[in-house]
Amino acid sequence: MTTLDTGTKAPAKKRALSFEWLGVAPFIVFAIMFLILPTLYLVGAAFVDEKGGFTLANFAGLGTPQIVAAYWISIRISGASAILGALIGLAIALALIRGKLPLGLRAAVMTFSGVASNFAGVPLAFAFISTLGRLGLATVILKFVFGIDIYKAGFNLLSFWGLTITYLYFQIPLMILIIAPAIDGLKKEWSEAASTLGATPWQFWRYVGLPILWPSFLGTLSLLFANAFGAIATAYALTGSSLNIVPILLYAQIRGDALQNPGLGAALAVGMILITGFANVVYLVISARAERWLK
Amino acid sequence: MKQSRFWAWLVFGVGAAYFLVPLIATFEFSLRMRRGYYSFDSYASVFSDPKFQQTFTYSAVIGLLSIIVGILIVVPAVYFVRLRMAWLRPYVEFLTLLPLIIPAIILVYGYIRLYNSSSIIPFTGSAVGTDILLTFAYVTLALPYMYRAVDTGMRTIDVQTLTEAAQIAGANTPQIIARIILPNILVAVLSGAFLTFAIVIGEFTIASLLNRPAFGPYLQNIGANRAYEPAALAIISFIITWGAMSMINLLSRFAPRTSARTD
Amino acid sequence: MAPFLRVENLVKSFGTTTVVKGVNFAFNKGEFVSLLGPSGCGKTTILRMIAGFENPTSGSITVDGQDITNLKPNQRQLGMVFQAYALFPNLNVGDNIAFGLKIAGMPADQRRARVEEMLKLIGLPGFEKRYPYEMSGGQQQRVALARAIAPRPRMLLLDEPLSALDAKIRVSLREEIRAIQLDLGITTIFVTHDQEEALSISDRVVVMNAGNIDQLGAPHEIYNKPATRFVATFVGHLNTIEATVVSASKHQVNIDGQIVTLPSLPDGAVTNAPISLTLRPEVLSVGERAGSDITLTGTVSDVTFLGSVIRLRVALGKNIISLDTFNDQRTAPPARGDAITVSLASKDLLILEN
Ligand SMILES: Nc1ncnc2c1ncn2[C@@H]1O[C@H](COP(=O)(O)OP(=O)(O)O)[C@@H](O)[C@H]1O
Ligand SMILES: [Mg+2]
């Protein structure tokens, strides 16, 4: 229906066409200058050695134990916070939408999710230090009221689990925001049809509900992964540079050439782009598949 | 039926605890500055810190500039892509998704190396230049959200018909955008604006790496050096984010309803 | 024979509004019954209570001697077809049809055979591997039908299954549904707001009005002997003539100045009181006809040519009535403004309660 194109106003066509380009040009120039070129520059720099010649040594340099360890812990934290965030977010969204909870509750949770998913960065780190830090309220209450000393038990906010729990604060709400429309898309008739055919609620979810949500779930999972993988502010504010995750390593490199090799820094960045890019390609492929169903 | 509601409440309750406890704990902590009893001293200390005022003002100004630049770049692009350049759409959408794929730290790394003081466009060569670069960086960060907000706004008002009606009435293209389209998508644009503000106001990575006196690096600095003020700042930040999001919610009530036509 | 489905004093309230107000009916095994009524009269609610998706506020539902009022939907062994098809989008046609069989634990090879049989029944052999989004609405609805009947349910419930389809397919598919139903002998409840649909394929029709049953009967009974004014107006076209009683004892009434004698008057009619007479368009004839005992004269105010039938609007004075005449190829139809005489048999007048 929207194909009433330029052909209908032939005389004005030329002028209109230049207007179109004038309108789109700032966007395109902007995207080239601030998205494409900087990225391409880094990709190029990753293949250049210190004397300006072509090299693959920078990528080989990624194999040093320190960098491999950084990637590994980054992937683990991002993976854990994405998987847990996606599962918990899905459970909460399902409870809200399909669990017959009061309607007002849903609106409140959606608003809160909008806030919490944007409440990342430095303040989030402060909040978790106040909660689960050595003197945090939860730590203290657990210790003096319930007699559980989580720090004695091996917990540390500045660790894999500490960071994962902190990241969940924005991962879960993001999942809720993205998956809620998909859950809304589950028609009431599907579960009713399943139940007239003899299926229990669990069988409905097993054979119909969850398979339909699966692509959205996987897609959002990869989005959450990328989201956590690139995040630095929370981790930096929480741990300073004591936790060796890739973005913090890169941050140190940018600040003071910590790796003492700009090419290696670029390779580190390219490695990050490859990982988040891969996660997003997964997202795009999966969501295209999901849309086909829901036509 | 009873059972499913029980599980729903249980899941909701556990979730609510996870999200509320840190807020309560942070608030409680922020009140503990004075030994022995609760006080708002940490807040007083924060608000009276000239650094707080300076950095917050700086970030707010950069945020506003980012919003204006973002609108100027996104609105015409979305309008023409919707109206006459549908073939560009997938490319534009891809570009607007890039900031979600490429982490901010990588973008800023690219900027620093590409636009250093000895390059053709030496943004980082001067303070003003760096401010401009920071603004553009924030426009980039907010691009996915601004684009989506404006695109949704234009979809609901059916730009095509509005434009044709305006053309018949004799309006030219800039007039159409300024007088017809913008007022009609104002709510959508404002939603994008508030979201941009929420993202930008406490942003740390880019501001810190560009060495600008912004609110995010200030927060980090306070966090490293003070005990109770960070908790107060976390609460203040949460309230700012909450305010921006409530504005979006409030605005959505004034959004034009979808017109009959769908596409 | 004991009825197969019995619904007793069924009431459903949502909050303070009661949408089903104590309905009773009993259907026999193998019967095809339509629930007919305007939108919002409670048809879907009744069907959903039978299916188990809504709990009745009070009343009971018995199927084949078993009280199912408090049974969960998945224990009722009923098949249901929805207006919007409601095929599972993640499963192909074969898996959709086999869903109920799989839940019931039927082995895979038997399932395959049953799916094949079902596809043949609905005229879509070889469609196993298609996905719902690859099929037209009519095809999807056939698959939905096959899915509902594959596990051999005790009863088939259809909620406006044809409303989302276009006119041609609507007619052909309703005949197909009826043929399959007769073939399998399955007791069927068919909800619709389309009177033609209900009358054309049902053994019996339940006409509903605002949460109550106005009439339950065979299609010809509903049409020819409507129990209430509502049924008469909702099912088919109805002429209403406003008249005045001239003499209650002699059964004489005045229709726009023409005095007519009726065989009887409704209870409570008194001299000089206004009275409404109702009649179907097809009981009126142009000119005098054998068996007619009432003759009226008027002017043709409108002529609608419908092919085999011509619908005339005749002004008797203030009253305007419609009547249908067959198209006679040898004579021209009446023209607007023509004077015309119409006649009817007084026994064809419908005496209706308000
Ligand atoms: N879940 C519900 N809550 C409140 N009112 C309802 C609900 N379901 C149906 N109704 C109301 O009950 C009445 C009958 O609805 P329904 O049975 O769907 O009518 P029909 O199928 O005959 O069109 C309508 O007025 C409808 O608004
Ligand atoms: Mg209905």
Short mmCIF file of C-alpha atoms in Angstrom, two decimals, chain A residues 56 81 128 153 171 183 224 259 274 291:
data_model
loop_
_atom_site.label_atom_id
_atom_site.label_comp_id
_atom_site.label_asym_id
_atom_site.label_seq_id
_atom_site.Cartn_x
_atom_site.Cartn_y
_atom_site.Cartn_z
CA LEU A 56 49.31 -11.04 11.86
CA SER A 81 24.70 -13.00 33.32
CA PHE A 128 25.82 -3.24 45.03
CA ALA A 153 31.93 -18.67 52.64
CA GLN A 171 20.12 -7.91 32.28
CA ILE A 183 4.79 -13.49 25.30
CA LEU A 224 22.23 -9.69 26.59
CA LEU A 259 50.09 -3.59 26.52
CA LEU A 274 33.98 -10.29 16.51
CA GLU A 291 9.08 -13.57 12.40
#
